[in-house]
């Protein structure tokens, strides 16, 4: 618990050329709220870079930074993400700095694609982590030792905290404040920022279809037919017959076109439809489950938890708040 005799926690935000501005500014703004409202201030915030001075973000807007001192000790390290991670992940000196800083830091955190830098530094091997949904497949491919959880707003594994895309850094920082100072302080910070104290669900709450590639319009009529027949059995054999293809060939071609299997694609469409019914209608969960092809409410509930991290009734209540 923070007291009048407690020294401020040192929060260091690490940026680099072409970092994403909000990846740094979001968490900084969250940590600022308790600094404004508590005496003595619970945090001391510093932005660092390798060389110091103004660092250009991917938007072209610069942010002032201090040069990293030798043997810096932090309470919490926040590694920004952004387009610049594509170069930074191959910079051995920069990765060594991250690894060294982390060894003297109580918590090592990242925002968005900053998780790629932690992974490249070897800090996430054998750990769970997340990053921006668009970078998750690449991260999983480049760093197979990391258990990438694509549909999470943020993930904590020991001292390592990683967050999803851009604004998720605000969610992460609020969770860190709550971890340090308690729920009410974090809630008040969220009120001041006019954001949710706890954003429920995962990245897929914005669209469970976001990882579907749909490379061409080849299956557009078929997808329209599936949407109109969600209550049907929709096994791969039935869908393949509708497409005029053998089940084996259809499954292969469909995956190459969409990046997912027919069965998973159908579940995504069912989830998309079911969530819309949950949040916008008064139908019972049993009615929605039958209407969207889940069959029973329990099967639908488990699918919601896997996809959104919350059961349907929680999402219904949130949608009405």
PDB file of C-alpha atoms in Angstrom:
ATOM      1  CA  UNK A   1       0.000   0.000   0.000  1.00  0.00           C
ATOM      2  CA  UNK A   2       1.245   3.478  -0.866  1.00  0.00           C
ATOM      3  CA  UNK A   3       1.850   5.782   2.093  1.00  0.00           C
ATOM      4  CA  UNK A   4       3.167   9.285   2.730  1.00  0.00           C
ATOM      5  CA  UNK A   5       6.606   7.817   3.393  1.00  0.00           C
ATOM      6  CA  UNK A   6       6.755   5.830   0.162  1.00  0.00           C
ATOM      7  CA  UNK A   7       9.041   7.096  -2.570  1.00  0.00           C
ATOM      8  CA  UNK A   8       7.453   7.555  -5.995  1.00  0.00           C
ATOM      9  CA  UNK A   9       7.679   4.535  -8.245  1.00  0.00           C
ATOM     10  CA  UNK A  10       9.959   5.157 -11.197  1.00  0.00           C
ATOM     11  CA  UNK A  11       8.101   4.570 -14.469  1.00  0.00           C
ATOM     12  CA  UNK A  12      10.291   4.549 -17.570  1.00  0.00           C
ATOM     13  CA  UNK A  13       8.744   4.681 -21.041  1.00  0.00           C
ATOM     14  CA  UNK A  14      11.134   3.512 -23.750  1.00  0.00           C
ATOM     15  CA  UNK A  15      10.688   4.928 -27.247  1.00  0.00           C
ATOM     16  CA  UNK A  16      12.591   4.666 -30.540  1.00  0.00           C
ATOM     17  CA  UNK A  17      12.377   6.001 -34.082  1.00  0.00           C
ATOM     18  CA  UNK A  18       8.922   5.514 -35.616  1.00  0.00           C
ATOM     19  CA  UNK A  19       7.286   4.514 -32.341  1.00  0.00           C
ATOM     20  CA  UNK A  20       3.490   4.824 -32.115  1.00  0.00           C
ATOM     21  CA  UNK A  21       2.737   8.070 -30.281  1.00  0.00           C
ATOM     22  CA  UNK A  22      -0.321   6.791 -28.413  1.00  0.00           C
ATOM     23  CA  UNK A  23       1.568   3.685 -27.265  1.00  0.00           C
ATOM     24  CA  UNK A  24       3.631   6.034 -25.094  1.00  0.00           C
ATOM     25  CA  UNK A  25       1.163   8.866 -24.473  1.00  0.00           C
ATOM     26  CA  UNK A  26      -1.707   6.561 -23.408  1.00  0.00           C
ATOM     27  CA  UNK A  27       0.056   4.927 -20.449  1.00  0.00           C
ATOM     28  CA  UNK A  28       1.742   8.237 -19.537  1.00  0.00           C
ATOM     29  CA  UNK A  29      -1.687   9.889 -19.277  1.00  0.00           C
ATOM     30  CA  UNK A  30      -2.972   7.075 -17.060  1.00  0.00           C
ATOM     31  CA  UNK A  31      -0.022   7.304 -14.668  1.00  0.00           C
ATOM     32  CA  UNK A  32      -0.442  11.087 -14.608  1.00  0.00           C
ATOM     33  CA  UNK A  33      -3.895  10.895 -13.019  1.00  0.00           C
ATOM     34  CA  UNK A  34      -2.764   9.557  -9.586  1.00  0.00           C
ATOM     35  CA  UNK A  35       0.207  11.969  -9.715  1.00  0.00           C
ATOM     36  CA  UNK A  36      -2.288  14.815  -9.965  1.00  0.00           C
ATOM     37  CA  UNK A  37      -4.514  13.555  -7.199  1.00  0.00           C
ATOM     38  CA  UNK A  38      -2.234  12.075  -4.508  1.00  0.00           C
ATOM     39  CA  UNK A  39       0.363  13.592  -2.210  1.00  0.00           C
ATOM     40  CA  UNK A  40       3.136  12.635  -2.307  1.00  0.00           C
ATOM     41  CA  UNK A  41       2.835  11.577  -5.952  1.00  0.00           C
ATOM     42  CA  UNK A  42       2.944   7.792  -6.356  1.00  0.00           C
ATOM     43  CA  UNK A  43       4.771   7.857  -9.687  1.00  0.00           C
ATOM     44  CA  UNK A  44       7.689   9.631 -11.328  1.00  0.00           C
ATOM     45  CA  UNK A  45       7.495   9.429 -15.110  1.00  0.00           C
ATOM     46  CA  UNK A  46      10.409   9.609 -17.543  1.00  0.00           C
ATOM     47  CA  UNK A  47      10.574   8.981 -21.276  1.00  0.00           C
ATOM     48  CA  UNK A  48      13.846   7.394 -22.371  1.00  0.00           C
ATOM     49  CA  UNK A  49      15.540   6.635 -25.657  1.00  0.00           C
ATOM     50  CA  UNK A  50      18.971   5.382 -26.646  1.00  0.00           C
ATOM     51  CA  UNK A  51      20.342   8.786 -27.629  1.00  0.00           C
ATOM     52  CA  UNK A  52      17.971  11.145 -25.832  1.00  0.00           C
ATOM     53  CA  UNK A  53      16.416  14.265 -27.292  1.00  0.00           C
ATOM     54  CA  UNK A  54      13.427  14.449 -29.599  1.00  0.00           C
ATOM     55  CA  UNK A  55      12.402  11.100 -31.088  1.00  0.00           C
ATOM     56  CA  UNK A  56      10.240  11.060 -34.185  1.00  0.00           C
ATOM     57  CA  UNK A  57       7.059   9.007 -33.956  1.00  0.00           C
ATOM     58  CA  UNK A  58       5.468   7.248 -36.931  1.00  0.00           C
ATOM     59  CA  UNK A  59       3.072  10.199 -37.261  1.00  0.00           C
ATOM     60  CA  UNK A  60       5.962  12.624 -37.659  1.00  0.00           C
ATOM     61  CA  UNK A  61       5.312  14.207 -34.258  1.00  0.00           C
ATOM     62  CA  UNK A  62       8.315  14.099 -31.952  1.00  0.00           C
ATOM     63  CA  UNK A  63       8.454  13.315 -28.237  1.00  0.00           C
ATOM     64  CA  UNK A  64      11.188  14.558 -25.904  1.00  0.00           C
ATOM     65  CA  UNK A  65      13.238  11.911 -24.151  1.00  0.00           C
ATOM     66  CA  UNK A  66      16.191  11.508 -21.843  1.00  0.00           C
ATOM     67  CA  UNK A  67      19.204   9.445 -22.770  1.00  0.00           C
ATOM     68  CA  UNK A  68      19.253   6.102 -21.019  1.00  0.00           C
ATOM     69  CA  UNK A  69      21.718   6.309 -18.131  1.00  0.00           C
ATOM     70  CA  UNK A  70      23.957   3.426 -17.159  1.00  0.00           C
ATOM     71  CA  UNK A  71      22.583   0.989 -14.576  1.00  0.00           C
ATOM     72  CA  UNK A  72      19.133   2.566 -14.558  1.00  0.00           C
ATOM     73  CA  UNK A  73      16.790   0.916 -12.048  1.00  0.00           C
ATOM     74  CA  UNK A  74      13.041   1.218 -12.606  1.00  0.00           C
ATOM     75  CA  UNK A  75       9.901   0.055 -10.903  1.00  0.00           C
ATOM     76  CA  UNK A  76       8.127  -0.360 -14.232  1.00  0.00           C
ATOM     77  CA  UNK A  77       9.482  -0.359 -17.768  1.00  0.00           C
ATOM     78  CA  UNK A  78       6.988   0.419 -20.534  1.00  0.00           C
ATOM     79  CA  UNK A  79       8.238  -0.476 -24.022  1.00  0.00           C
ATOM     80  CA  UNK A  80       6.344   1.319 -26.768  1.00  0.00           C
ATOM     81  CA  UNK A  81       5.328  -0.316 -30.013  1.00  0.00           C
ATOM     82  CA  UNK A  82       4.864   1.026 -33.504  1.00  0.00           C
ATOM     83  CA  UNK A  83       6.142   0.627 -37.033  1.00  0.00           C
ATOM     84  CA  UNK A  84       9.689   1.169 -35.789  1.00  0.00           C
ATOM     85  CA  UNK A  85       9.637  -2.224 -34.068  1.00  0.00           C
ATOM     86  CA  UNK A  86      10.266  -3.857 -37.459  1.00  0.00           C
ATOM     87  CA  UNK A  87      13.767  -2.376 -37.464  1.00  0.00           C
ATOM     88  CA  UNK A  88      14.297  -2.282 -33.705  1.00  0.00           C
ATOM     89  CA  UNK A  89      13.689  -6.021 -33.344  1.00  0.00           C
ATOM     90  CA  UNK A  90      16.911  -6.592 -35.317  1.00  0.00           C
ATOM     91  CA  UNK A  91      18.986  -4.016 -33.383  1.00  0.00           C
ATOM     92  CA  UNK A  92      21.124  -6.151 -31.065  1.00  0.00           C
ATOM     93  CA  UNK A  93      22.304  -3.180 -29.003  1.00  0.00           C
ATOM     94  CA  UNK A  94      18.738  -2.031 -28.421  1.00  0.00           C
ATOM     95  CA  UNK A  95      17.595  -5.536 -27.475  1.00  0.00           C
ATOM     96  CA  UNK A  96      20.506  -5.852 -25.058  1.00  0.00           C
ATOM     97  CA  UNK A  97      19.403  -2.597 -23.433  1.00  0.00           C
ATOM     98  CA  UNK A  98      15.858  -3.908 -22.992  1.00  0.00           C
ATOM     99  CA  UNK A  99      17.153  -7.179 -21.552  1.00  0.00           C
ATOM    100  CA  UNK A 100      19.487  -5.347 -19.164  1.00  0.00           C
ATOM    101  CA  UNK A 101      16.827  -2.866 -18.052  1.00  0.00           C
ATOM    102  CA  UNK A 102      14.348  -5.668 -17.430  1.00  0.00           C
ATOM    103  CA  UNK A 103      16.806  -7.435 -15.129  1.00  0.00           C
ATOM    104  CA  UNK A 104      16.673  -4.405 -12.812  1.00  0.00           C
ATOM    105  CA  UNK A 105      12.966  -3.725 -13.116  1.00  0.00           C
ATOM    106  CA  UNK A 106      10.105  -4.978 -10.955  1.00  0.00           C
ATOM    107  CA  UNK A 107       7.705  -5.029 -13.909  1.00  0.00           C
ATOM    108  CA  UNK A 108       8.487  -5.141 -17.600  1.00  0.00           C
ATOM    109  CA  UNK A 109       5.588  -4.159 -19.829  1.00  0.00           C
ATOM    110  CA  UNK A 110       4.907  -3.463 -23.487  1.00  0.00           C
ATOM    111  CA  UNK A 111       2.241  -1.750 -25.517  1.00  0.00           C
ATOM    112  CA  UNK A 112       1.035  -3.098 -28.860  1.00  0.00           C
ATOM    113  CA  UNK A 113       3.931  -4.382 -30.988  1.00  0.00           C
ATOM    114  CA  UNK A 114       6.380  -3.536 -28.200  1.00  0.00           C
ATOM    115  CA  UNK A 115       5.781  -7.165 -27.221  1.00  0.00           C
ATOM    116  CA  UNK A 116       7.736  -8.132 -30.344  1.00  0.00           C
ATOM    117  CA  UNK A 117      10.768  -6.355 -28.870  1.00  0.00           C
ATOM    118  CA  UNK A 118      10.405  -8.197 -25.562  1.00  0.00           C
ATOM    119  CA  UNK A 119      10.147 -11.448 -27.492  1.00  0.00           C
ATOM    120  CA  UNK A 120      13.179 -10.594 -29.650  1.00  0.00           C
ATOM    121  CA  UNK A 121      15.113  -9.913 -26.448  1.00  0.00           C
ATOM    122  CA  UNK A 122      14.239 -13.435 -25.275  1.00  0.00           C
ATOM    123  CA  UNK A 123      12.200 -12.195 -22.321  1.00  0.00           C
ATOM    124  CA  UNK A 124       8.943 -13.905 -23.275  1.00  0.00           C
ATOM    125  CA  UNK A 125      10.209 -17.419 -24.012  1.00  0.00           C
ATOM    126  CA  UNK A 126       7.883 -19.930 -22.370  1.00  0.00           C
ATOM    127  CA  UNK A 127       5.477 -17.153 -21.369  1.00  0.00           C
ATOM    128  CA  UNK A 128       2.027 -16.011 -22.413  1.00  0.00           C
ATOM    129  CA  UNK A 129       1.825 -12.679 -24.223  1.00  0.00           C
ATOM    130  CA  UNK A 130      -0.255 -10.649 -26.630  1.00  0.00           C
ATOM    131  CA  UNK A 131       0.239  -7.856 -29.149  1.00  0.00           C
ATOM    132  CA  UNK A 132      -1.754  -6.011 -31.801  1.00  0.00           C
ATOM    133  CA  UNK A 133      -4.055  -8.510 -33.515  1.00  0.00           C
ATOM    134  CA  UNK A 134      -2.471  -7.748 -36.878  1.00  0.00           C
ATOM    135  CA  UNK A 135       0.989  -8.670 -35.569  1.00  0.00           C
ATOM    136  CA  UNK A 136      -0.029 -11.798 -33.651  1.00  0.00           C
ATOM    137  CA  UNK A 137       0.491 -14.266 -36.538  1.00  0.00           C
ATOM    138  CA  UNK A 138       3.941 -12.827 -37.291  1.00  0.00           C
ATOM    139  CA  UNK A 139       4.899 -12.880 -33.637  1.00  0.00           C
ATOM    140  CA  UNK A 140       3.822 -16.498 -33.277  1.00  0.00           C
ATOM    141  CA  UNK A 141       5.783 -17.451 -36.399  1.00  0.00           C
ATOM    142  CA  UNK A 142       8.971 -15.587 -35.488  1.00  0.00           C
ATOM    143  CA  UNK A 143       8.898 -16.523 -31.789  1.00  0.00           C
ATOM    144  CA  UNK A 144       7.404 -20.019 -31.442  1.00  0.00           C
ATOM    145  CA  UNK A 145       8.640 -20.199 -27.829  1.00  0.00           C
ATOM    146  CA  UNK A 146       6.098 -17.509 -26.903  1.00  0.00           C
ATOM    147  CA  UNK A 147       2.499 -18.516 -26.230  1.00  0.00           C
ATOM    148  CA  UNK A 148       0.733 -15.754 -28.162  1.00  0.00           C
ATOM    149  CA  UNK A 149      -2.824 -15.123 -26.962  1.00  0.00           C
ATOM    150  CA  UNK A 150      -4.276 -13.150 -29.845  1.00  0.00           C
ATOM    151  CA  UNK A 151      -7.643 -12.311 -28.339  1.00  0.00           C
ATOM    152  CA  UNK A 152      -6.609 -10.534 -25.149  1.00  0.00           C
ATOM    153  CA  UNK A 153      -6.571  -6.843 -24.231  1.00  0.00           C
ATOM    154  CA  UNK A 154      -3.567  -7.500 -22.024  1.00  0.00           C
ATOM    155  CA  UNK A 155      -1.776 -10.486 -20.534  1.00  0.00           C
ATOM    156  CA  UNK A 156       0.208 -10.790 -17.313  1.00  0.00           C
ATOM    157  CA  UNK A 157       2.712 -13.599 -16.902  1.00  0.00           C
ATOM    158  CA  UNK A 158       4.845 -13.047 -13.827  1.00  0.00           C
ATOM    159  CA  UNK A 159       6.595  -9.679 -13.997  1.00  0.00           C
ATOM    160  CA  UNK A 160       5.833  -9.357 -17.702  1.00  0.00           C
ATOM    161  CA  UNK A 161       2.709  -7.531 -18.866  1.00  0.00           C
ATOM    162  CA  UNK A 162       1.919  -7.181 -22.586  1.00  0.00           C
ATOM    163  CA  UNK A 163      -1.004  -5.392 -24.187  1.00  0.00           C
ATOM    164  CA  UNK A 164      -2.847  -5.506 -27.473  1.00  0.00           C
ATOM    165  CA  UNK A 165      -3.118  -2.760 -30.050  1.00  0.00           C
ATOM    166  CA  UNK A 166      -2.443   0.916 -29.298  1.00  0.00           C
ATOM    167  CA  UNK A 167      -5.331   2.016 -27.032  1.00  0.00           C
ATOM    168  CA  UNK A 168      -4.974  -1.237 -25.082  1.00  0.00           C
ATOM    169  CA  UNK A 169      -1.940   0.415 -23.489  1.00  0.00           C
ATOM    170  CA  UNK A 170      -4.450   2.515 -21.534  1.00  0.00           C
ATOM    171  CA  UNK A 171      -6.167  -0.648 -20.289  1.00  0.00           C
ATOM    172  CA  UNK A 172      -2.798  -2.082 -19.332  1.00  0.00           C
ATOM    173  CA  UNK A 173      -1.728   1.044 -17.451  1.00  0.00           C
ATOM    174  CA  UNK A 174      -5.037   1.165 -15.566  1.00  0.00           C
ATOM    175  CA  UNK A 175      -4.459  -2.445 -14.512  1.00  0.00           C
ATOM    176  CA  UNK A 176      -0.955  -1.539 -13.325  1.00  0.00           C
ATOM    177  CA  UNK A 177      -2.322   1.399 -11.319  1.00  0.00           C
ATOM    178  CA  UNK A 178      -4.931  -0.876  -9.791  1.00  0.00           C
ATOM    179  CA  UNK A 179      -2.221  -3.398  -8.953  1.00  0.00           C
ATOM    180  CA  UNK A 180      -0.234  -0.652  -7.207  1.00  0.00           C
ATOM    181  CA  UNK A 181      -2.822   1.630  -5.660  1.00  0.00           C
ATOM    182  CA  UNK A 182      -6.118  -0.222  -5.581  1.00  0.00           C
ATOM    183  CA  UNK A 183      -9.375  -0.328  -7.500  1.00  0.00           C
ATOM    184  CA  UNK A 184     -10.734   3.085  -6.496  1.00  0.00           C
ATOM    185  CA  UNK A 185      -7.638   4.974  -7.645  1.00  0.00           C
ATOM    186  CA  UNK A 186      -7.694   3.155 -10.987  1.00  0.00           C
ATOM    187  CA  UNK A 187     -11.421   3.800 -11.340  1.00  0.00           C
ATOM    188  CA  UNK A 188     -10.933   7.499 -10.646  1.00  0.00           C
ATOM    189  CA  UNK A 189      -8.136   7.659 -13.219  1.00  0.00           C
ATOM    190  CA  UNK A 190     -10.451   6.064 -15.761  1.00  0.00           C
ATOM    191  CA  UNK A 191     -13.180   8.598 -14.945  1.00  0.00           C
ATOM    192  CA  UNK A 192     -10.784  11.488 -15.489  1.00  0.00           C
ATOM    193  CA  UNK A 193      -9.696  10.030 -18.829  1.00  0.00           C
ATOM    194  CA  UNK A 194     -13.311   9.219 -19.778  1.00  0.00           C
ATOM    195  CA  UNK A 195     -12.483   5.601 -20.573  1.00  0.00           C
ATOM    196  CA  UNK A 196     -13.706   2.258 -19.267  1.00  0.00           C
ATOM    197  CA  UNK A 197     -12.093   1.199 -16.010  1.00  0.00           C
ATOM    198  CA  UNK A 198     -12.121  -2.395 -17.221  1.00  0.00           C
ATOM    199  CA  UNK A 199     -12.792  -3.066 -20.874  1.00  0.00           C
ATOM    200  CA  UNK A 200     -14.243  -6.557 -21.044  1.00  0.00           C
ATOM    201  CA  UNK A 201     -13.640  -9.061 -23.783  1.00  0.00           C
ATOM    202  CA  UNK A 202     -10.728  -9.452 -26.122  1.00  0.00           C
ATOM    203  CA  UNK A 203      -9.537  -7.770 -29.268  1.00  0.00           C
ATOM    204  CA  UNK A 204     -12.131  -9.745 -31.178  1.00  0.00           C
ATOM    205  CA  UNK A 205     -14.883  -7.754 -29.469  1.00  0.00           C
ATOM    206  CA  UNK A 206     -14.292  -5.246 -32.274  1.00  0.00           C
ATOM    207  CA  UNK A 207     -14.851  -7.929 -34.885  1.00  0.00           C
ATOM    208  CA  UNK A 208     -14.562 -11.683 -34.548  1.00  0.00           C
ATOM    209  CA  UNK A 209     -14.045 -11.661 -38.308  1.00  0.00           C
ATOM    210  CA  UNK A 210     -10.968  -9.417 -38.231  1.00  0.00           C
ATOM    211  CA  UNK A 211      -8.496 -12.245 -38.842  1.00  0.00           C
ATOM    212  CA  UNK A 212     -10.382 -13.564 -41.866  1.00  0.00           C
ATOM    213  CA  UNK A 213      -8.486 -12.601 -44.992  1.00  0.00           C
ATOM    214  CA  UNK A 214     -11.148 -12.956 -47.721  1.00  0.00           C
ATOM    215  CA  UNK A 215      -8.473 -12.595 -50.389  1.00  0.00           C
ATOM    216  CA  UNK A 216     -10.958 -12.514 -53.230  1.00  0.00           C
ATOM    217  CA  UNK A 217     -14.689 -12.438 -53.761  1.00  0.00           C
ATOM    218  CA  UNK A 218     -14.765 -16.079 -54.775  1.00  0.00           C
ATOM    219  CA  UNK A 219     -16.812 -17.237 -51.780  1.00  0.00           C
ATOM    220  CA  UNK A 220     -18.914 -14.094 -51.250  1.00  0.00           C
ATOM    221  CA  UNK A 221     -22.202 -15.686 -52.419  1.00  0.00           C
ATOM    222  CA  UNK A 222     -21.464 -18.763 -50.322  1.00  0.00           C
ATOM    223  CA  UNK A 223     -20.779 -16.634 -47.232  1.00  0.00           C
ATOM    224  CA  UNK A 224     -24.071 -14.787 -47.787  1.00  0.00           C
ATOM    225  CA  UNK A 225     -25.807 -18.174 -47.942  1.00  0.00           C
ATOM    226  CA  UNK A 226     -24.123 -19.315 -44.714  1.00  0.00           C
ATOM    227  CA  UNK A 227     -25.209 -16.114 -42.935  1.00  0.00           C
ATOM    228  CA  UNK A 228     -28.782 -16.750 -44.039  1.00  0.00           C
ATOM    229  CA  UNK A 229     -28.705 -20.367 -42.862  1.00  0.00           C
ATOM    230  CA  UNK A 230     -26.883 -20.235 -39.529  1.00  0.00           C
ATOM    231  CA  UNK A 231     -29.577 -22.319 -37.855  1.00  0.00           C
ATOM    232  CA  UNK A 232     -28.811 -25.211 -40.223  1.00  0.00           C
ATOM    233  CA  UNK A 233     -26.323 -27.991 -39.490  1.00  0.00           C
ATOM    234  CA  UNK A 234     -23.681 -26.450 -41.817  1.00  0.00           C
ATOM    235  CA  UNK A 235     -21.200 -29.296 -41.804  1.00  0.00           C
ATOM    236  CA  UNK A 236     -18.338 -28.999 -44.270  1.00  0.00           C
ATOM    237  CA  UNK A 237     -19.966 -31.569 -46.567  1.00  0.00           C
ATOM    238  CA  UNK A 238     -23.127 -29.469 -46.827  1.00  0.00           C
ATOM    239  CA  UNK A 239     -21.218 -26.244 -47.460  1.00  0.00           C
ATOM    240  CA  UNK A 240     -18.929 -27.924 -50.005  1.00  0.00           C
ATOM    241  CA  UNK A 241     -21.956 -29.256 -51.872  1.00  0.00           C
ATOM    242  CA  UNK A 242     -23.401 -25.736 -51.995  1.00  0.00           C
ATOM    243  CA  UNK A 243     -20.044 -24.526 -53.386  1.00  0.00           C
ATOM    244  CA  UNK A 244     -20.049 -27.324 -55.976  1.00  0.00           C
ATOM    245  CA  UNK A 245     -16.787 -28.818 -54.690  1.00  0.00           C
ATOM    246  CA  UNK A 246     -15.635 -31.983 -52.975  1.00  0.00           C
ATOM    247  CA  UNK A 247     -15.332 -31.572 -49.174  1.00  0.00           C
ATOM    248  CA  UNK A 248     -11.565 -32.120 -49.221  1.00  0.00           C
ATOM    249  CA  UNK A 249     -10.864 -29.690 -52.038  1.00  0.00           C
ATOM    250  CA  UNK A 250     -13.305 -27.145 -50.621  1.00  0.00           C
ATOM    251  CA  UNK A 251     -11.673 -27.218 -47.184  1.00  0.00           C
ATOM    252  CA  UNK A 252      -8.239 -26.695 -48.717  1.00  0.00           C
ATOM    253  CA  UNK A 253      -9.271 -23.843 -51.026  1.00  0.00           C
ATOM    254  CA  UNK A 254     -11.464 -22.168 -48.405  1.00  0.00           C
ATOM    255  CA  UNK A 255      -8.613 -22.090 -45.893  1.00  0.00           C
ATOM    256  CA  UNK A 256      -6.238 -20.620 -48.472  1.00  0.00           C
ATOM    257  CA  UNK A 257      -8.816 -17.920 -49.268  1.00  0.00           C
ATOM    258  CA  UNK A 258      -9.835 -17.029 -45.699  1.00  0.00           C
ATOM    259  CA  UNK A 259      -7.014 -18.159 -43.434  1.00  0.00           C
ATOM    260  CA  UNK A 260      -9.319 -20.350 -41.368  1.00  0.00           C
ATOM    261  CA  UNK A 261     -11.237 -23.624 -41.611  1.00  0.00           C
ATOM    262  CA  UNK A 262     -14.891 -23.788 -42.693  1.00  0.00           C
ATOM    263  CA  UNK A 263     -15.938 -24.902 -39.194  1.00  0.00           C
ATOM    264  CA  UNK A 264     -14.176 -22.016 -37.469  1.00  0.00           C
ATOM    265  CA  UNK A 265     -15.518 -19.585 -40.048  1.00  0.00           C
ATOM    266  CA  UNK A 266     -19.071 -20.741 -39.382  1.00  0.00           C
ATOM    267  CA  UNK A 267     -18.552 -20.340 -35.630  1.00  0.00           C
ATOM    268  CA  UNK A 268     -17.277 -16.800 -36.176  1.00  0.00           C
ATOM    269  CA  UNK A 269     -20.385 -15.932 -38.182  1.00  0.00           C
ATOM    270  CA  UNK A 270     -22.565 -17.500 -35.490  1.00  0.00           C
ATOM    271  CA  UNK A 271     -20.772 -15.536 -32.783  1.00  0.00           C
ATOM    272  CA  UNK A 272     -21.126 -12.306 -34.752  1.00  0.00           C
ATOM    273  CA  UNK A 273     -24.861 -12.862 -35.207  1.00  0.00           C
ATOM    274  CA  UNK A 274     -25.443 -14.119 -31.662  1.00  0.00           C
ATOM    275  CA  UNK A 275     -23.680 -11.157 -30.095  1.00  0.00           C
ATOM    276  CA  UNK A 276     -25.767  -8.751 -32.135  1.00  0.00           C
ATOM    277  CA  UNK A 277     -28.934 -10.494 -30.896  1.00  0.00           C
ATOM    278  CA  UNK A 278     -27.664 -10.544 -27.301  1.00  0.00           C
ATOM    279  CA  UNK A 279     -26.903  -6.829 -27.264  1.00  0.00           C
ATOM    280  CA  UNK A 280     -29.783  -5.482 -29.337  1.00  0.00           C
ATOM    281  CA  UNK A 281     -32.799  -7.757 -28.738  1.00  0.00           C
ATOM    282  CA  UNK A 282     -34.771  -9.134 -25.832  1.00  0.00           C
ATOM    283  CA  UNK A 283     -34.650 -12.718 -27.085  1.00  0.00           C
ATOM    284  CA  UNK A 284     -33.745 -15.347 -24.499  1.00  0.00           C
ATOM    285  CA  UNK A 285     -30.358 -17.021 -24.728  1.00  0.00           C
ATOM    286  CA  UNK A 286     -32.034 -20.285 -25.720  1.00  0.00           C
ATOM    287  CA  UNK A 287     -33.857 -18.527 -28.572  1.00  0.00           C
ATOM    288  CA  UNK A 288     -30.639 -16.866 -29.747  1.00  0.00           C
ATOM    289  CA  UNK A 289     -28.700 -20.133 -29.547  1.00  0.00           C
ATOM    290  CA  UNK A 290     -31.296 -21.876 -31.692  1.00  0.00           C
ATOM    291  CA  UNK A 291     -31.592 -18.973 -34.140  1.00  0.00           C
ATOM    292  CA  UNK A 292     -27.832 -18.781 -34.715  1.00  0.00           C
ATOM    293  CA  UNK A 293     -27.115 -22.505 -34.880  1.00  0.00           C
ATOM    294  CA  UNK A 294     -25.432 -23.076 -31.515  1.00  0.00           C
ATOM    295  CA  UNK A 295     -28.301 -25.356 -30.583  1.00  0.00           C
ATOM    296  CA  UNK A 296     -28.258 -24.813 -26.841  1.00  0.00           C
ATOM    297  CA  UNK A 297     -27.444 -21.909 -24.547  1.00  0.00           C
ATOM    298  CA  UNK A 298     -24.535 -23.641 -22.804  1.00  0.00           C
ATOM    299  CA  UNK A 299     -22.701 -24.337 -26.031  1.00  0.00           C
ATOM    300  CA  UNK A 300     -23.191 -20.701 -27.016  1.00  0.00           C
ATOM    301  CA  UNK A 301     -22.025 -19.507 -23.592  1.00  0.00           C
ATOM    302  CA  UNK A 302     -18.761 -21.448 -23.877  1.00  0.00           C
ATOM    303  CA  UNK A 303     -18.164 -20.069 -27.385  1.00  0.00           C
ATOM    304  CA  UNK A 304     -18.692 -16.518 -26.058  1.00  0.00           C
ATOM    305  CA  UNK A 305     -16.194 -17.062 -23.250  1.00  0.00           C
ATOM    306  CA  UNK A 306     -13.589 -18.371 -25.694  1.00  0.00           C
ATOM    307  CA  UNK A 307     -14.099 -15.471 -28.107  1.00  0.00           C
ATOM    308  CA  UNK A 308     -14.977 -12.541 -25.865  1.00  0.00           C
ATOM    309  CA  UNK A 309     -13.800 -13.565 -22.415  1.00  0.00           C
ATOM    310  CA  UNK A 310     -17.317 -13.013 -21.058  1.00  0.00           C
ATOM    311  CA  UNK A 311     -20.608 -14.959 -21.115  1.00  0.00           C
ATOM    312  CA  UNK A 312     -23.565 -13.574 -23.093  1.00  0.00           C
ATOM    313  CA  UNK A 313     -25.466 -12.158 -20.103  1.00  0.00           C
ATOM    314  CA  UNK A 314     -22.489 -10.042 -19.038  1.00  0.00           C
ATOM    315  CA  UNK A 315     -22.225  -8.594 -22.541  1.00  0.00           C
ATOM    316  CA  UNK A 316     -25.988  -7.955 -22.540  1.00  0.00           C
ATOM    317  CA  UNK A 317     -25.747  -6.007 -19.277  1.00  0.00           C
ATOM    318  CA  UNK A 318     -22.747  -4.033 -20.541  1.00  0.00           C
ATOM    319  CA  UNK A 319     -24.568  -3.171 -23.738  1.00  0.00           C
ATOM    320  CA  UNK A 320     -27.411  -1.670 -21.737  1.00  0.00           C
ATOM    321  CA  UNK A 321     -25.212   0.417 -19.401  1.00  0.00           C
TER     322      UNK A 321
END
